[in-house]
Coordinates of C-alpha atoms (C1' of nucleotides) in Angstrom, one line a residue:
Chain A
M191 CA 49.7 223.7 79.8
K192 CA 46.8 226.0 80.4
D193 CA 46.7 229.4 78.7
G194 CA 43.8 231.7 79.2
G195 CA 45.5 234.9 77.9
A196 CA 49.2 235.2 78.5
K197 CA 49.8 238.3 80.5
R198 CA 53.5 238.3 80.9
G199 CA 56.4 236.0 80.3
P200 CA 58.1 233.7 82.8
T201 CA 60.0 235.5 85.4
S202 CA 63.7 235.0 86.1
A203 CA 63.1 232.7 89.1
D204 CA 60.6 230.7 87.0
K205 CA 63.3 229.9 84.5
V206 CA 65.9 229.1 87.2
L207 CA 63.4 226.7 88.8
G208 CA 62.5 225.4 85.3
V209 CA 66.1 224.1 85.0
L210 CA 65.4 221.6 87.6
S211 CA 62.7 219.9 85.6
L212 CA 65.3 219.3 82.8
F213 CA 66.8 216.6 85.0
T214 CA 64.8 213.4 84.2
A215 CA 65.5 209.7 84.4
E216 CA 66.5 209.7 80.7
R217 CA 68.9 212.6 81.1
P218 CA 70.0 213.0 84.7
V219 CA 73.2 214.9 83.8
W220 CA 73.2 218.4 82.2
S221 CA 75.8 220.9 81.2
P222 CA 75.2 224.6 81.5
E223 CA 75.8 224.9 77.8
R224 CA 73.1 222.3 76.8
A225 CA 70.7 223.7 79.4
A226 CA 71.2 227.2 78.1
R227 CA 70.5 226.1 74.6
R228 CA 67.4 224.2 75.7
M229 CA 66.0 227.1 77.7
R230 CA 66.8 229.6 75.0
V231 CA 69.1 231.8 77.1
S232 CA 72.7 232.8 76.5
L233 CA 75.6 230.7 77.6
A234 CA 76.5 233.2 80.3
T235 CA 73.0 233.1 81.7
G236 CA 73.1 229.3 81.6
Y237 CA 76.2 229.4 83.9
R238 CA 74.4 232.0 86.1
Y239 CA 71.4 229.8 86.5
F240 CA 73.6 226.8 87.4
N241 CA 75.6 228.7 89.8
T242 CA 72.5 230.0 91.6
L243 CA 71.2 226.5 91.9
V244 CA 74.5 225.1 93.0
A245 CA 74.7 227.8 95.7
A246 CA 71.3 226.7 96.9
G247 CA 72.4 223.0 96.9
M248 CA 69.7 222.1 94.3
L249 CA 72.4 221.2 91.8
E250 CA 75.8 219.6 92.3
K251 CA 78.8 219.7 90.0
L252 CA 79.9 216.2 89.4
H253 CA 82.8 216.9 87.1
R254 CA 83.9 219.3 84.4
N255 CA 80.7 219.9 82.6
R256 CA 78.4 217.6 84.4
Y257 CA 75.8 218.7 86.9
V258 CA 73.2 216.6 88.7
L259 CA 70.4 217.3 91.2
G260 CA 71.9 218.2 94.5
P261 CA 71.7 217.3 98.2
A262 CA 69.4 220.1 99.1
I263 CA 66.7 218.2 97.5
V264 CA 67.3 215.2 99.7
E265 CA 67.2 217.5 102.7
L266 CA 64.0 219.1 101.6
D267 CA 62.3 215.8 101.0
R268 CA 63.2 214.8 104.5
Q269 CA 61.4 218.0 105.7
V270 CA 58.4 217.0 103.6
R271 CA 58.3 213.6 105.1
A272 CA 58.7 214.9 108.6
A273 CA 56.0 217.5 108.2
D274 CA 53.5 215.3 106.4
P275 CA 50.7 214.5 108.9
V276 CA 49.0 211.9 106.7
L277 CA 52.2 210.0 106.1
K278 CA 52.9 209.9 109.8
L279 CA 49.4 208.5 110.5
A280 CA 49.4 206.1 107.6
Q281 CA 52.7 204.5 108.0
P282 CA 51.9 202.3 111.1
V283 CA 48.5 201.5 109.6
M284 CA 50.1 200.4 106.4
Q285 CA 52.6 198.2 108.2
R286 CA 49.9 196.6 110.2
L287 CA 47.8 195.9 107.1
L288 CA 50.8 194.5 105.3
R289 CA 51.6 192.1 108.2
R290 CA 48.1 190.6 107.9
L291 CA 48.8 189.5 104.3
R292 CA 50.3 186.1 103.7
E293 CA 51.4 186.6 100.1
P294 CA 53.7 189.0 98.2
A295 CA 52.1 192.4 98.3
A296 CA 52.8 196.1 98.5
I297 CA 50.8 198.8 100.3
L298 CA 50.7 202.2 98.6
L299 CA 49.9 205.7 99.9
C300 CA 49.2 208.0 97.0
R301 CA 48.0 211.6 96.3
H302 CA 47.0 213.6 93.3
Y303 CA 49.4 216.1 91.9
R304 CA 49.0 218.0 88.7
Q305 CA 46.6 215.8 86.8
K306 CA 48.6 212.7 87.9
V307 CA 48.9 210.5 90.9
M308 CA 52.0 210.4 92.9
C309 CA 53.2 207.7 95.3
I310 CA 54.0 209.1 98.7
H311 CA 54.9 205.9 100.5
Q312 CA 55.3 202.2 99.9
E313 CA 55.5 199.3 102.3
T314 CA 56.5 195.9 101.0
N315 CA 56.8 192.5 102.6
R316 CA 59.5 191.2 100.4
S317 CA 62.2 193.7 101.1
G318 CA 65.3 192.2 99.6
E319 CA 64.4 188.6 100.2
A320 CA 64.7 187.2 96.7
V321 CA 67.1 189.4 94.9
S322 CA 66.4 188.7 91.3
S323 CA 62.6 188.3 91.6
Q324 CA 60.4 191.1 90.1
P325 CA 59.1 193.7 92.5
V326 CA 55.4 193.6 93.4
S327 CA 54.8 197.2 92.4
S328 CA 56.8 199.6 90.2
Y329 CA 55.3 202.4 92.3
E330 CA 57.8 204.1 94.6
R331 CA 57.8 207.4 96.5
G332 CA 58.0 210.3 94.1
T333 CA 56.9 208.4 91.0
L334 CA 53.9 209.5 88.9
R335 CA 51.1 207.5 87.3
P336 CA 48.3 208.5 84.9
M337 CA 45.1 209.6 86.5
F338 CA 42.9 207.1 84.6
R339 CA 44.4 203.7 85.0
G340 CA 44.9 201.5 88.1
A341 CA 42.8 201.3 91.2
T342 CA 45.1 203.7 93.1
S343 CA 44.4 206.4 90.5
K344 CA 40.7 205.8 89.7
V345 CA 39.6 205.9 93.3
I346 CA 41.1 209.4 93.6
L347 CA 39.8 210.5 90.2
A348 CA 36.3 209.4 91.1
H349 CA 36.1 211.9 94.0
L350 CA 37.8 214.9 92.5
P351 CA 35.9 218.2 92.6
A352 CA 33.9 219.2 89.5
R353 CA 36.4 221.9 88.4
A354 CA 39.2 219.3 88.3
I355 CA 37.1 216.9 86.3
V356 CA 36.4 219.5 83.7
N357 CA 40.1 220.4 83.4
L358 CA 41.0 216.7 83.1
W359 CA 38.5 216.3 80.3
R360 CA 39.8 219.3 78.5
D361 CA 43.5 218.3 78.8
H362 CA 43.3 214.5 78.4
R363 CA 40.2 213.7 76.4
R364 CA 42.1 211.4 74.1
E365 CA 43.5 209.3 77.0
I366 CA 40.2 209.2 78.8
V367 CA 38.4 207.9 75.8
A368 CA 41.2 205.3 75.1
T369 CA 40.7 204.0 78.7
G370 CA 37.1 203.3 77.8
M371 CA 35.4 206.0 79.8
G372 CA 32.9 206.9 77.1
P373 CA 33.3 209.0 74.0
G374 CA 31.6 212.1 75.5
F375 CA 32.0 214.2 78.7
E376 CA 28.6 212.8 79.9
D377 CA 29.9 209.3 79.6
F378 CA 33.0 210.2 81.5
K379 CA 31.0 211.7 84.3
A380 CA 28.8 208.6 84.3
A381 CA 31.8 206.4 84.6
L382 CA 33.0 208.4 87.6
R383 CA 29.6 208.2 89.2
A384 CA 29.8 204.5 88.9
L385 CA 33.2 204.4 90.5
R386 CA 31.9 206.5 93.4
R387 CA 29.2 204.1 94.1
E388 CA 31.7 201.5 95.3
P389 CA 33.7 202.2 98.4
V390 CA 36.8 200.6 96.9
N391 CA 38.0 199.9 93.5
V392 CA 39.6 196.7 92.2
S393 CA 41.6 196.8 89.0
S394 CA 43.9 194.3 87.3
S395 CA 46.8 194.7 84.9
E396 CA 46.1 198.4 84.3
V397 CA 49.5 199.6 85.5
D398 CA 51.7 196.6 86.0
E399 CA 51.0 193.4 84.1
G400 CA 49.4 190.7 86.2
R401 CA 49.1 192.8 89.3
T402 CA 45.8 193.5 91.0
G403 CA 45.2 196.7 92.9
I404 CA 42.6 197.3 95.6
A405 CA 42.2 200.9 96.6
A406 CA 40.2 203.1 98.9
P407 CA 40.0 206.9 98.9
I408 CA 41.2 208.9 101.8
F409 CA 39.3 212.1 102.6
D410 CA 40.4 215.1 104.6
A411 CA 38.5 216.9 107.3
T412 CA 36.6 219.0 104.8
G413 CA 35.5 216.0 102.8
R414 CA 37.8 216.4 99.8
V415 CA 39.9 213.5 98.5
N416 CA 43.3 213.7 100.0
G417 CA 44.7 210.6 98.4
S418 CA 44.3 206.8 98.3
L419 CA 45.4 203.7 100.1
S420 CA 45.9 200.6 98.1
V421 CA 47.0 197.0 98.3
V422 CA 48.8 195.6 95.2
L423 CA 49.0 191.8 94.9
L424 CA 51.6 190.0 92.8
S425 CA 49.3 187.2 91.8
P426 CA 45.6 187.5 91.1
P427 CA 43.5 186.9 94.2
A428 CA 42.6 183.2 94.9
S429 CA 38.9 183.7 95.2
A430 CA 36.1 186.3 95.4
R431 CA 36.1 185.7 99.1
A432 CA 39.7 186.8 99.3
V433 CA 38.9 189.9 97.4
T434 CA 36.1 190.7 99.8
R435 CA 38.3 190.2 102.8
L436 CA 41.0 192.6 101.3
T437 CA 38.4 195.1 100.3
I438 CA 37.1 195.4 103.9
A439 CA 40.6 195.6 105.2
V440 CA 41.7 198.4 102.9
Q441 CA 38.6 200.3 103.6
A442 CA 39.1 200.0 107.3
A443 CA 42.7 201.1 107.1
A444 CA 41.6 204.2 105.1
R445 CA 39.0 205.1 107.7
E446 CA 41.6 204.7 110.4
I447 CA 43.9 207.1 108.7
E448 CA 41.1 209.6 108.3
R449 CA 40.2 209.3 112.0
G450 CA 43.7 210.4 113.0
R451 CA 43.5 213.9 111.6
G452 CA 43.0 217.1 113.7
A453 CA 46.1 217.1 115.8
A454 CA 48.1 218.1 112.7
G455 CA 48.0 221.8 112.3
D456 CA 48.9 224.6 114.8
K457 CA 45.9 226.9 114.6
G458 CA 47.1 229.3 117.3
S459 CA 49.7 231.0 115.1
K460 CA 49.2 234.8 115.2
K461 CA 50.2 235.4 111.6
Chain B
M118 CA 79.4 231.7 105.3
K119 CA 82.5 232.7 103.4
D120 CA 83.1 236.3 102.5
G121 CA 86.1 237.4 100.5
G122 CA 84.8 240.8 99.4
A123 CA 81.0 241.0 98.8
K124 CA 80.6 241.9 95.1
R125 CA 76.9 242.1 94.7
G126 CA 73.7 241.3 96.7
P127 CA 71.7 238.2 96.4
T128 CA 69.9 237.8 93.1
S129 CA 66.2 237.5 92.8
A130 CA 66.3 233.8 92.2
D131 CA 68.6 233.4 95.2
K132 CA 65.9 234.9 97.4
V133 CA 63.1 232.8 95.9
L134 CA 65.2 229.7 96.6
G135 CA 66.0 231.0 100.0
V136 CA 62.4 230.9 100.9
L137 CA 62.6 227.1 100.8
S138 CA 65.1 227.0 103.6
L139 CA 62.7 228.8 105.9
F140 CA 60.7 225.6 106.1
T141 CA 62.2 223.6 109.0
A142 CA 61.1 220.9 111.4
E143 CA 60.3 223.6 114.0
R144 CA 58.3 225.7 111.5
P145 CA 57.0 223.7 108.6
V146 CA 54.2 226.0 107.8
W147 CA 54.7 229.6 106.5
S148 CA 52.5 232.4 105.3
P149 CA 53.6 234.8 102.6
E150 CA 53.3 237.6 105.1
R151 CA 55.6 236.1 107.6
A152 CA 58.1 235.0 105.0
A153 CA 58.1 238.5 103.5
R154 CA 58.9 240.0 106.8
R155 CA 61.6 237.5 107.5
M156 CA 63.2 238.0 104.1
R157 CA 63.0 241.8 104.2
V158 CA 60.9 242.2 101.2
S159 CA 57.5 243.8 100.7
L160 CA 54.2 241.8 101.2
A161 CA 53.5 241.9 97.5
T162 CA 56.9 240.4 96.8
G163 CA 56.3 237.8 99.4
Y164 CA 53.2 236.7 97.5
R165 CA 55.1 236.8 94.2
Y166 CA 57.8 234.5 95.6
F167 CA 55.2 232.1 97.0
N168 CA 53.3 232.0 93.7
T169 CA 56.5 231.3 91.8
L170 CA 57.3 228.4 94.1
V171 CA 53.8 227.1 94.0
A172 CA 53.8 227.2 90.2
A173 CA 57.0 225.1 90.3
G174 CA 55.4 222.7 92.8
M175 CA 58.0 223.5 95.4
L176 CA 55.4 224.9 97.7
E177 CA 51.8 223.9 98.3
K178 CA 49.0 225.9 99.7
L179 CA 47.5 224.0 102.5
H180 CA 44.8 226.4 103.4
R181 CA 44.2 230.1 103.6
N182 CA 47.4 231.4 104.7
R183 CA 49.4 228.3 105.2
Y184 CA 52.0 226.9 102.8
V185 CA 54.1 223.8 103.1
L186 CA 56.9 222.3 101.0
G187 CA 55.3 220.8 97.8
P188 CA 55.2 217.6 95.8
A189 CA 57.8 218.7 93.3
I190 CA 60.4 218.1 96.0
V191 CA 59.2 214.5 96.4
E192 CA 59.4 214.0 92.7
L193 CA 62.9 215.5 92.5
D194 CA 64.2 213.4 95.3
R195 CA 63.0 210.4 93.5
Q196 CA 65.1 211.5 90.5
V197 CA 68.1 212.0 92.8
R198 CA 67.7 208.4 94.1
A199 CA 67.2 207.0 90.7
A200 CA 70.3 208.8 89.3
D201 CA 72.6 208.1 92.3
P202 CA 75.1 205.4 91.2
V203 CA 76.6 205.0 94.7
L204 CA 73.1 204.4 96.2
K205 CA 72.3 201.8 93.6
L206 CA 75.5 200.0 94.2
A207 CA 75.4 200.3 98.0
Q208 CA 71.8 199.2 98.6
P209 CA 72.3 195.5 98.0
V210 CA 75.6 195.5 99.8
M211 CA 74.0 197.1 102.8
Q212 CA 71.1 194.6 102.8
R213 CA 73.5 191.7 102.7
L214 CA 75.7 193.1 105.5
L215 CA 72.6 193.7 107.6
R216 CA 71.4 190.2 107.1
R217 CA 74.6 188.8 108.6
L218 CA 74.0 190.6 111.9
R219 CA 72.1 188.7 114.6
E220 CA 71.2 191.8 116.7
P221 CA 69.3 195.1 116.4
A222 CA 71.4 197.2 114.0
A223 CA 71.2 199.9 111.3
I224 CA 73.4 200.3 108.2
L225 CA 74.0 203.8 107.1
L226 CA 75.3 205.3 103.9
C227 CA 76.4 208.9 104.3
R228 CA 78.1 211.7 102.4
H229 CA 79.5 215.1 103.3
Y230 CA 77.5 218.2 102.5
R231 CA 78.3 221.7 103.4
Q232 CA 80.5 221.1 106.4
K233 CA 78.1 218.5 107.7
V234 CA 77.4 214.9 107.0
M235 CA 74.1 213.8 105.5
C236 CA 72.5 210.4 105.6
I237 CA 71.7 209.1 102.1
H238 CA 70.2 205.7 102.9
Q239 CA 69.4 203.6 105.9
E240 CA 68.7 199.9 106.2
T241 CA 67.3 198.5 109.5
N242 CA 66.6 195.0 110.6
R243 CA 63.8 195.9 113.0
S244 CA 61.4 197.6 110.6
G245 CA 58.2 197.9 112.6
E246 CA 58.7 194.8 114.7
A247 CA 58.4 196.2 118.1
V248 CA 56.4 199.4 117.7
S249 CA 57.1 201.3 120.9
S250 CA 60.8 200.4 121.2
Q251 CA 63.4 203.0 120.4
P252 CA 65.0 203.1 116.9
V253 CA 68.5 201.9 116.5
S254 CA 69.6 205.1 114.8
S255 CA 68.1 208.6 114.6
Y256 CA 69.8 209.0 111.3
E257 CA 67.5 208.9 108.3
R258 CA 67.8 209.9 104.6
G259 CA 68.1 213.7 104.4
T260 CA 69.1 214.3 108.0
L261 CA 72.3 216.1 108.9
R262 CA 74.9 215.5 111.6
P263 CA 77.9 217.5 112.7
M264 CA 81.2 216.7 111.1
F265 CA 83.1 216.0 114.3
R266 CA 81.1 213.5 116.2
G267 CA 80.3 209.9 115.5
A268 CA 82.1 207.2 113.5
T269 CA 80.1 208.0 110.4
S270 CA 81.3 211.6 110.3
K271 CA 84.8 211.2 111.6
V272 CA 85.8 208.7 108.9
I273 CA 84.8 211.2 106.2
L274 CA 86.4 214.1 108.1
A275 CA 89.7 212.3 108.3
H276 CA 90.0 212.0 104.5
L277 CA 88.8 215.5 103.4
P278 CA 91.1 217.5 101.2
A279 CA 93.3 220.0 102.8
R280 CA 91.3 223.0 101.6
A281 CA 88.1 221.7 103.3
I282 CA 90.0 221.0 106.5
V283 CA 91.2 224.6 106.6
N284 CA 87.7 225.9 106.1
L285 CA 86.3 223.6 108.8
W286 CA 88.9 224.9 111.2
R287 CA 88.1 228.5 110.3
D288 CA 84.3 228.0 110.7
H289 CA 84.1 225.5 113.6
R290 CA 87.1 226.0 115.7
R291 CA 85.0 226.2 118.9
E292 CA 83.2 222.9 118.2
I293 CA 86.4 221.1 117.1
V294 CA 88.2 222.0 120.3
A295 CA 85.1 221.0 122.4
T296 CA 85.2 217.6 120.8
G297 CA 88.8 217.2 122.1
M298 CA 90.7 217.5 118.8
G299 CA 93.4 219.7 120.3
P300 CA 93.5 223.3 121.1
G301 CA 95.4 224.3 117.9
F302 CA 95.2 223.7 114.2
E303 CA 98.2 221.4 114.4
D304 CA 96.5 219.3 117.1
F305 CA 93.5 219.0 114.8
K306 CA 95.6 217.9 111.9
A307 CA 97.4 215.4 114.1
A308 CA 94.0 214.0 115.3
L309 CA 92.9 213.6 111.7
R310 CA 96.2 211.9 110.8
A311 CA 95.6 209.4 113.7
L312 CA 92.1 208.8 112.3
R313 CA 93.5 208.1 108.9
R314 CA 95.8 205.5 110.2
E315 CA 92.9 203.2 111.0
P316 CA 90.9 201.8 108.1
V317 CA 87.7 202.1 110.1
N318 CA 86.6 204.2 113.0
V319 CA 84.7 202.9 116.1
S320 CA 82.9 205.4 118.3
S321 CA 80.4 205.1 121.1
S322 CA 77.6 207.4 122.4
E323 CA 78.8 210.4 120.3
V324 CA 75.6 210.9 118.4
D325 CA 73.0 208.7 120.0
E326 CA 73.3 207.7 123.7
G327 CA 74.4 204.1 124.1
R328 CA 74.9 203.4 120.4
T329 CA 78.1 202.2 118.8
G330 CA 79.1 203.2 115.3
I331 CA 81.6 201.4 113.1
A332 CA 82.4 203.2 109.9
A333 CA 84.6 202.9 106.8
P334 CA 85.2 205.6 104.2
I335 CA 84.2 205.2 100.6
F336 CA 86.4 206.7 98.0
D337 CA 85.6 207.6 94.4
A338 CA 87.6 206.7 91.3
T339 CA 89.9 209.7 91.8
G340 CA 90.7 208.8 95.4
R341 CA 88.6 211.4 97.1
V342 CA 86.2 210.6 100.0
N343 CA 82.8 210.1 98.6
G344 CA 81.1 209.2 101.8
S345 CA 81.0 206.5 104.4
L346 CA 79.4 203.2 105.2
S347 CA 78.6 202.4 108.8
V348 CA 77.0 199.9 111.1
V349 CA 75.2 201.2 114.2
L350 CA 74.6 198.8 117.0
L351 CA 71.9 199.3 119.6
S352 CA 73.9 197.7 122.4
P353 CA 77.6 197.8 123.0
P354 CA 79.4 195.0 121.2
A355 CA 79.8 191.9 123.3
S356 CA 83.5 191.5 122.9
A357 CA 86.6 192.8 121.2
R358 CA 86.4 189.8 118.9
A359 CA 82.9 191.0 117.8
V360 CA 84.2 194.4 117.1
T361 CA 87.0 193.0 114.9
R362 CA 84.5 190.9 113.0
L363 CA 82.3 193.9 112.3
T364 CA 85.2 196.0 111.4
I365 CA 86.3 193.6 108.7
A366 CA 82.8 193.3 107.4
V367 CA 82.2 197.0 107.1
Q368 CA 85.5 197.5 105.5
A369 CA 84.8 194.7 103.0
A370 CA 81.4 196.2 102.2
A371 CA 82.9 199.6 101.6
R372 CA 85.5 198.1 99.2
E373 CA 82.7 196.3 97.4
I374 CA 80.9 199.5 96.8
E375 CA 84.0 201.2 95.5
R376 CA 84.7 198.3 93.2
G377 CA 81.3 198.8 91.5
R378 CA 82.0 202.3 90.0
G379 CA 83.0 202.9 86.4
A380 CA 79.8 201.8 84.7
A381 CA 78.0 204.8 86.1
G382 CA 78.8 207.7 83.8
D383 CA 78.2 208.1 80.1
K384 CA 81.5 209.5 78.9
G385 CA 80.7 209.4 75.3
S386 CA 78.3 212.4 75.4
K387 CA 79.3 214.9 72.8
K388 CA 78.5 218.0 74.9
Chain C
dT5 C1' 106.5 221.0 81.7
dA6 C1' 104.2 223.3 78.3
dC7 C1' 100.8 223.6 74.9
dA8 C1' 96.2 223.6 73.0
dA9 C1' 91.3 223.3 73.7
dA10 C1' 87.8 223.4 76.3
dT11 C1' 85.2 225.4 80.2
dT12 C1' 84.0 229.1 83.2
dT13 C1' 84.1 233.8 84.8
dC14 C1' 84.3 238.6 84.0
dT15 C1' 83.2 243.3 81.9
dC16 C1' 79.9 246.4 80.4
dA17 C1' 76.0 248.9 78.6
dC18 C1' 71.2 248.6 78.0
dA19 C1' 66.7 246.9 78.1
dG20 C1' 63.6 244.6 80.6
dT21 C1' 61.6 243.3 84.9
dG22 C1' 61.4 242.8 89.6
dT23 C1' 60.1 246.0 93.2
dG24 C1' 57.3 248.6 96.8
dA25 C1' 53.1 251.3 98.1
dG26 C1' 48.7 251.4 98.0
dA27 C1' 44.2 250.5 95.8
dA28 C1' 41.1 247.1 94.4
dT29 C1' 39.4 242.6 94.6
dC30 C1' 38.5 238.2 96.4
dA31 C1' 37.4 234.5 99.8
dG32 C1' 36.2 232.7 104.5
dG33 C1' 34.0 232.4 108.6
dT34 C1' 30.1 234.0 111.5
Chain D
dA186 C1' 24.6 238.6 103.7
dC187 C1' 28.0 240.7 106.2
dC188 C1' 32.8 242.0 107.7
dT189 C1' 37.5 241.0 108.2
dG190 C1' 41.6 239.5 106.5
dA191 C1' 44.0 237.4 102.5
dT192 C1' 45.4 238.0 97.7
dT193 C1' 45.9 240.3 93.5
dC194 C1' 46.3 244.3 90.7
dT195 C1' 48.2 248.8 89.0
dC196 C1' 52.0 251.6 87.9
dA197 C1' 56.2 254.1 87.8
dC198 C1' 60.9 253.7 88.9
dA199 C1' 65.3 251.9 90.0
dC200 C1' 67.7 248.2 89.7
dT201 C1' 69.4 244.0 88.1
dG202 C1' 69.3 240.3 85.0
dT203 C1' 70.8 239.8 80.3
dG204 C1' 73.7 238.9 75.9
dA205 C1' 78.1 239.4 73.4
dG206 C1' 82.5 238.9 73.6
dA207 C1' 86.9 239.2 76.1
dA208 C1' 89.6 237.4 79.7
dA209 C1' 90.9 233.9 82.8
dT210 C1' 90.9 229.4 84.4
dT211 C1' 91.0 224.5 84.2
dT212 C1' 91.8 220.1 81.8
dG213 C1' 93.7 216.8 78.8
dT214 C1' 97.6 215.7 76.0
dA215 C1' 102.1 215.8 73.9

DNA sequence: TACAAATTTCTCACAGTGTGAGAATCAGGT
DNA sequence: ACCTGATTCTCACACTGTGAGAAATTTGTA
């Protein structure tokens, strides 16, 4: 991705960890042989990598020649959830907000991760009711979305520190321009300034067709964006009045989450 | 764990991966310094390990000296969920089973992992209704339970291959005896045989006080235990008739999950 | 049961790299 | 701006991760 003067090659552990990112939705099963070829290492080393990862529980041998991501990942994600103070605060707030809505909707908690936006938690009010009907939001814990489309993303994008904005422009100029945020860097910054002026962002059909997202940023104690909270509606809002009502509710929920921080870290740890 | 003649020490990648298992519920935040001391490596190497893991997204720098498990884990777990054929099959079955219950309950899908049992998925019928009330089950995706207590575990234990049984006896004799499965290995095997005779297992207050678990094993296409499906009831069942009814329902659900396999793997892959 | 073909581990020598100690640099809080 | 602690850098050395191929194991099939 970024390359400001390659000092030294990837370390051994880098490559072992890199194996994990081979496992995608399109190809969830890998053999040591194929992985070795892909990573440009010998077959023996491919087996060594796989054995290391299996020993750590990060991979699991399904059959013969077929490996999938392993249970250690499930266990680690449980640790992540248990240790995430924002999630703990947000969950009841999200459930309360959802209960006030009288239509199919999803509430999303998201954060930014590597020039993208990741969903951390989702609450839905149609859990398994109508089986065949389409879901309100394709977003789900662990899924990524582009930084430039959708209320959820844009509200985070708008408040990113200057350094991050510069990097985004450098790495995704094409995409930014395609989204209509001006042909030049100055236009981009102006668009972000405009986004910042509104306490929430409302966008329609930018991620999922027909859906409307209403999102508010969540800031941490130091004033940096920590993520966003959003409501996704299945159908377009009935009226401008309805939008206003939701806007206020989302904003209030975000403030409530922010208010809860402070009891999260143990500061008394003597290194 | 097992040690049949230590050939060589842990490799570099082993140690890097080992860092991840330092992050527990009791201590979710680590500094490179403390981790280095714990892993018996130099401070510089501690920083190297942390930087490697941060680059992979497996760790995240919270502040100064404070690192937590990172977003890559969340993303990977999403891949695990998306790629898990059993989960995909089981989820609707679990929801349907839950909807038939007219009392507070939880449905659990579990699997065995490293001499323990891990929860893969949970469905509850009291999601956020009464806020302050106790949850039906403390089990949750990614959490582990001992192999010898609770219906969920015992039903898996009963059908484990002989090799695994021997290892369990070797590594957990104390615990097994404490659970009442005989003082000798023969008694243990007899207890397992008895468990195997019943198609489901019903246990009370072995994991969570006052709760009753009703579990059925799930077998894969080759006839090995793949995991278990269980119902956890908040209150003891009203009657023996109620138990029978649930027993049949759980068993039927497990069979339904088993029936769905076969369309999961792509066998036509030319290595 | 035995065979053939694939997968997986092992052996070994060598180059490459991960390592520790300490110096140098950087960042944060006051 | 300061000072303290956190983080990176430098460098030489030992070690260990690596590739090629042989050996062993497992799997599918006759």
